PDB file of C-alpha atoms in Angstrom:
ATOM      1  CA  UNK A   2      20.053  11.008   5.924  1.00 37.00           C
ATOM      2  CA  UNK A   3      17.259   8.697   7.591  1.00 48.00           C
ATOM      3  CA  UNK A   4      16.016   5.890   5.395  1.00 65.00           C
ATOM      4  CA  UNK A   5      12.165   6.161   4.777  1.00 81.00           C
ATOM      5  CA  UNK A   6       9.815   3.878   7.404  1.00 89.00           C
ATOM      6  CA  UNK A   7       8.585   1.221   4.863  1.00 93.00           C
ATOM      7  CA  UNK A   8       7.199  -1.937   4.988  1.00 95.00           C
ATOM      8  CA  UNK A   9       7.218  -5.139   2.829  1.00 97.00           C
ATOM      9  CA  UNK A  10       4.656  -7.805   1.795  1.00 97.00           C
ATOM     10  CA  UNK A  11       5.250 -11.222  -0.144  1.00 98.00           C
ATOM     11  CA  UNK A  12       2.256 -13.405  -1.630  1.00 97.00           C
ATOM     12  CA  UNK A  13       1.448 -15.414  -4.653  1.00 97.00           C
ATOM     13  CA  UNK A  14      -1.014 -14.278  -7.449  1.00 96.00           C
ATOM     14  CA  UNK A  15      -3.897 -16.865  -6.896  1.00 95.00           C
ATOM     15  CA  UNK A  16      -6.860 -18.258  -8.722  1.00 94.00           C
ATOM     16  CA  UNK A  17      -9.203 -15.556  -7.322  1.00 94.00           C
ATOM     17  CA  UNK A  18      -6.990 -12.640  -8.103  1.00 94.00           C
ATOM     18  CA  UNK A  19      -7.158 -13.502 -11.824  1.00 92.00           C
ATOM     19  CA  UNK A  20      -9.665 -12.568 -14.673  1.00 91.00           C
ATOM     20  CA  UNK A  21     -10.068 -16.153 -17.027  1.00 90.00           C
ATOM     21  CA  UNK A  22      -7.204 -15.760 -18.659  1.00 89.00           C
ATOM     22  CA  UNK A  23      -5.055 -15.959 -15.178  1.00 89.00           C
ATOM     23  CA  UNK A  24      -3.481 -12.440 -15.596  1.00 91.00           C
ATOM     24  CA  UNK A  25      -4.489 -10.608 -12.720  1.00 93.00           C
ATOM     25  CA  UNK A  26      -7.509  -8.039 -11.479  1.00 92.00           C
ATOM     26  CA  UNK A  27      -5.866  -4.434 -11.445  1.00 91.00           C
ATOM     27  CA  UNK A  28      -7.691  -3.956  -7.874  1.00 92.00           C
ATOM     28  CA  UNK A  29      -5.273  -6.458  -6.459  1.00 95.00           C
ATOM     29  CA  UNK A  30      -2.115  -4.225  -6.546  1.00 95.00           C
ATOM     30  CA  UNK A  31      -4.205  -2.634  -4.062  1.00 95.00           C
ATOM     31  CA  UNK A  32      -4.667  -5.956  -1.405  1.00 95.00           C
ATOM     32  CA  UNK A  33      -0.721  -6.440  -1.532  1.00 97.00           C
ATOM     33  CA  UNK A  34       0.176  -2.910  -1.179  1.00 97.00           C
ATOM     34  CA  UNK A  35      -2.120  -2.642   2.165  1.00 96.00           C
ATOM     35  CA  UNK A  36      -0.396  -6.148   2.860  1.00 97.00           C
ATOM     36  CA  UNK A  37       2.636  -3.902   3.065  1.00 98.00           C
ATOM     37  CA  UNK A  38       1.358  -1.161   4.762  1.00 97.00           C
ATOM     38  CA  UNK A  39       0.198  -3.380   7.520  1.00 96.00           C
ATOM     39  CA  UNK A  40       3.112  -4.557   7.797  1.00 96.00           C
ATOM     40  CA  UNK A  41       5.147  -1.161   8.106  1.00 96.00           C
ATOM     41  CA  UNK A  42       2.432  -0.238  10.787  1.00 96.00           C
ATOM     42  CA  UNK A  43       2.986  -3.042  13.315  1.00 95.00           C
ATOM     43  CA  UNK A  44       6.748  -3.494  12.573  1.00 94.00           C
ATOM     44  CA  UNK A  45       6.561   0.424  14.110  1.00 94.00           C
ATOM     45  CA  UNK A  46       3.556  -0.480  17.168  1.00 93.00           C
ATOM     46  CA  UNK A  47       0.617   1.303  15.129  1.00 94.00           C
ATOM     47  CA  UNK A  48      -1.905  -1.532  15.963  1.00 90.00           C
ATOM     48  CA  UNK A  49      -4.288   1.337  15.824  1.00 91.00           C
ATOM     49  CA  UNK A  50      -3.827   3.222  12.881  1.00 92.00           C
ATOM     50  CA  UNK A  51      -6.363   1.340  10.580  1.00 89.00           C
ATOM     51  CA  UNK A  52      -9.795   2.088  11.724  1.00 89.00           C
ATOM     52  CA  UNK A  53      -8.625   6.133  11.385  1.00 92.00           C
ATOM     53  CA  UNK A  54      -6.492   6.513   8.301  1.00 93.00           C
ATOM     54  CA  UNK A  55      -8.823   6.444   5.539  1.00 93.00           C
ATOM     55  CA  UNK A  56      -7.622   6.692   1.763  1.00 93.00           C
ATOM     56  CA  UNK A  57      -8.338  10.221   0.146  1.00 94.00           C
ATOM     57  CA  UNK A  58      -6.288   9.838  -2.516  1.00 97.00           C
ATOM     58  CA  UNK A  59      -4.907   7.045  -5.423  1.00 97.00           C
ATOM     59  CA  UNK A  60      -2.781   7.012  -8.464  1.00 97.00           C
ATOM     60  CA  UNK A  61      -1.535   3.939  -9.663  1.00 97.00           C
ATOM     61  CA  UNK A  62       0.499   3.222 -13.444  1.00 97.00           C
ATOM     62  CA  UNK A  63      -0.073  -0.787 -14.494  1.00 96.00           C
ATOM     63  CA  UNK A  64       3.603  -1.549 -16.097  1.00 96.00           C
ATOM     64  CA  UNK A  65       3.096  -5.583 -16.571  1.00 95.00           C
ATOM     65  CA  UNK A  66       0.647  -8.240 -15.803  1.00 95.00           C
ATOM     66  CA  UNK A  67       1.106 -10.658 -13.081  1.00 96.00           C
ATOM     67  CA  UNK A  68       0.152 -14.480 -13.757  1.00 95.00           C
ATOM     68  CA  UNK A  69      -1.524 -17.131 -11.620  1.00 95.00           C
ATOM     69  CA  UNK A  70       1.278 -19.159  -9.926  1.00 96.00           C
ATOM     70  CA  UNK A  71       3.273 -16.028  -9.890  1.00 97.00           C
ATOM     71  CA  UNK A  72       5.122 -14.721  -6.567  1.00 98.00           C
ATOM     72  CA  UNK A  73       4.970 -10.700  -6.275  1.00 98.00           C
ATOM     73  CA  UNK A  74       6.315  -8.193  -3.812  1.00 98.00           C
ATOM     74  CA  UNK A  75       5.032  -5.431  -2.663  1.00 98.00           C
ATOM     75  CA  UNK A  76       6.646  -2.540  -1.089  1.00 98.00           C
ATOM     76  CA  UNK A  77       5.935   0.223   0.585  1.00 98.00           C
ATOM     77  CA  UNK A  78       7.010   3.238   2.199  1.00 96.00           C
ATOM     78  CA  UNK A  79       6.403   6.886   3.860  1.00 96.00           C
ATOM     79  CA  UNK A  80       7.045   9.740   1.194  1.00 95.00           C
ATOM     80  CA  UNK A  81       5.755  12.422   3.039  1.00 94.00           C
ATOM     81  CA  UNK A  82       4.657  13.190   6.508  1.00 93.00           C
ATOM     82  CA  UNK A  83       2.370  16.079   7.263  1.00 94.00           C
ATOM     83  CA  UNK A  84       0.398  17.596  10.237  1.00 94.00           C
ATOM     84  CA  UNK A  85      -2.552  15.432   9.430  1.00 94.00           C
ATOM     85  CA  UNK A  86      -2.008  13.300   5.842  1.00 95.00           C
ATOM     86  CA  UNK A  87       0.852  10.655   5.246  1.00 95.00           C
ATOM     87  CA  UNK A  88       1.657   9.860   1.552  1.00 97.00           C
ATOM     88  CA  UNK A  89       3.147   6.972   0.517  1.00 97.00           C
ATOM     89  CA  UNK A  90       4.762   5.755  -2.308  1.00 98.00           C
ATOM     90  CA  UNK A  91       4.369   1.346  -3.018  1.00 98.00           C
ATOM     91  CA  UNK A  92       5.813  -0.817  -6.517  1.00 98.00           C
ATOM     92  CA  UNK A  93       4.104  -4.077  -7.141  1.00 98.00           C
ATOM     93  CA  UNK A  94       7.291  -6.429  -8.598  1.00 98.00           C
ATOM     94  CA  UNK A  95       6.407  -9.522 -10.312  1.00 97.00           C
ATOM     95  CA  UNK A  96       8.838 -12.080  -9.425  1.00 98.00           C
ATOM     96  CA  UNK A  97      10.519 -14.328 -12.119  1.00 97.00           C
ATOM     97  CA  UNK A  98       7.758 -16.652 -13.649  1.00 97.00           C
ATOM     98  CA  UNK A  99       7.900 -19.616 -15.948  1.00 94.00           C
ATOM     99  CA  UNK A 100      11.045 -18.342 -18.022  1.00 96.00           C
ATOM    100  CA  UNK A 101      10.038 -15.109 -17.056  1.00 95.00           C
ATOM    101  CA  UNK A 102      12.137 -12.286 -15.456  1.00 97.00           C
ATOM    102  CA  UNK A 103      11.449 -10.102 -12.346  1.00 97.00           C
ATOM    103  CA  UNK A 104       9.225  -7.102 -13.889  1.00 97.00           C
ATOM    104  CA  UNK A 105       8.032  -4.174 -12.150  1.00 98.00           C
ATOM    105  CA  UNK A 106       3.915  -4.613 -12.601  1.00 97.00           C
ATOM    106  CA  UNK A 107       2.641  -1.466 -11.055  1.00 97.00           C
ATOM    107  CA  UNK A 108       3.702   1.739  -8.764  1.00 98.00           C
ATOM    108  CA  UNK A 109       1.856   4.455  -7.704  1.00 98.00           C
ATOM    109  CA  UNK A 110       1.380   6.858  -4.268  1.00 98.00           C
ATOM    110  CA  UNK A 111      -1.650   7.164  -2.346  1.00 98.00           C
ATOM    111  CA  UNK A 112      -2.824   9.750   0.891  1.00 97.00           C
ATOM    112  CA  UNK A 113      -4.206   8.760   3.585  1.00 96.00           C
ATOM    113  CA  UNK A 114      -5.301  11.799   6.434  1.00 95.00           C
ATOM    114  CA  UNK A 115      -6.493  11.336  10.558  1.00 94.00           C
ATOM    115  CA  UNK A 116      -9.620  11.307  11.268  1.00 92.00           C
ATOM    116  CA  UNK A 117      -8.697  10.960  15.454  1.00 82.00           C
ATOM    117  CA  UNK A 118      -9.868   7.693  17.851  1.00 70.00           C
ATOM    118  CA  UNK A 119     -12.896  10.154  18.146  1.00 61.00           C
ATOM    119  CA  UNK A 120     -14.447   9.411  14.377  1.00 51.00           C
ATOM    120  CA  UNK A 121     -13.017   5.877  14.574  1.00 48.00           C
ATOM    121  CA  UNK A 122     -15.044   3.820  11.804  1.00 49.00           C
ATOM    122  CA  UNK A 123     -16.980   6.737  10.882  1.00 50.00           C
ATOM    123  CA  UNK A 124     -14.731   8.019   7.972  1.00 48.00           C
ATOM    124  CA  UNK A 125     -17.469   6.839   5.585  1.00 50.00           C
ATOM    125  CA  UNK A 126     -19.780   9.265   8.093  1.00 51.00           C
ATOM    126  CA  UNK A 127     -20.624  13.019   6.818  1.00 57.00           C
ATOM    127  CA  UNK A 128     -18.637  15.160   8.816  1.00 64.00           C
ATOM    128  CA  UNK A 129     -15.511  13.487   9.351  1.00 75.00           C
ATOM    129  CA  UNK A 130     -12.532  15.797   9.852  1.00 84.00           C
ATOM    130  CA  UNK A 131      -8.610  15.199   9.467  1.00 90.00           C
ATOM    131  CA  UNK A 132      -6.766  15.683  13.045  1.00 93.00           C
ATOM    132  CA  UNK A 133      -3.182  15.981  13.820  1.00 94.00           C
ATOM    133  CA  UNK A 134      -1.685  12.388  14.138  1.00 93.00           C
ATOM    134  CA  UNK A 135      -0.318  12.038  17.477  1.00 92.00           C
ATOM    135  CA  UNK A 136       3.026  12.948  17.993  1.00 91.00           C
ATOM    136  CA  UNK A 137       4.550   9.727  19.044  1.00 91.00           C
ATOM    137  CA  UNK A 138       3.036   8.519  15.635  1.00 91.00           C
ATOM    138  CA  UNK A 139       4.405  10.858  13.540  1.00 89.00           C
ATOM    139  CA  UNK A 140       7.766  10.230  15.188  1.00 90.00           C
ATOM    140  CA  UNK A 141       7.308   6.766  14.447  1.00 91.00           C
ATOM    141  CA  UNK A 142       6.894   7.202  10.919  1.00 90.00           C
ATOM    142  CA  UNK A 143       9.179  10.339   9.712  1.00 81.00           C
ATOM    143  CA  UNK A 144       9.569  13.772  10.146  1.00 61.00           C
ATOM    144  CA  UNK A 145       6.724  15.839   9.536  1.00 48.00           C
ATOM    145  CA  UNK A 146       7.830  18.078   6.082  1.00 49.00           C
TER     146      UNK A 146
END
């Protein structure tokens, strides 16, 4: 069996990612899972994929909070490759923190589909259409299923 392409980001909850409190903003699972995904893109050569793999799809469960001063890790990886969508599946870990242990803080899948070099910053633009990803980046990332 093939392990999964997936990709791994590390960062520290800061000021700005906190409500008043200094438990986090639930929007910034989102930064350090994109960390991630950036990551698993140019550890496999996809300096391109950004500007045409818009998000079409989000689900995310909140398990724990994450604190200012706290370290968290994000992970990534490719669930599912199709002709023209990738899903992924990402977990948001709270590291240990002031007498606190490692925690799982949120998980969750999301879709992205190809919109093609064509459309390339236009996926905000009426008409954009999903296009097969190119083969050598589908090879890059998993079978198709």
């Amino acid at each position: 069996m093939t392990a999964r392409a997936a990709g791994v980001s590390r960062a520290r909850i800061e000021w700005i990612d906190t409500d008043a409190a200094g438990i986090y903003h639930n929007s910034t699972v989102m930064r350090f899972v994109e960390a991630a995904e950036a990551t698993l893109m140019r550890d496999r050569g996809l300096d391109d994929y950004f500007p045409v793999a818009p998000r079409v799809r989000l689900e995310v469960d909140f398990e724990a909070p994450l604190l200012f001063g706290q370290e968290v890790t994000a992970t990534v990886e490719v669930a599912h490759v199709g002709v023209s969508s990738i899903r992924f599946a990402f977990e948001v870990w709270g590291e240990e923190h002031q007498g606190r242990p490692r925690r799982r803080a949120a998980y969750g899948a999301y879709v992205v589909v190809h919109i093609g070099s064509n459309a390339a910053g236009a996926a905000h633009v009426d008409g954009a259409r999903s296009v097969p990803w190119p083969a050598a980046w589908a090879a890059a990332l998993g079978p198709a299923e």
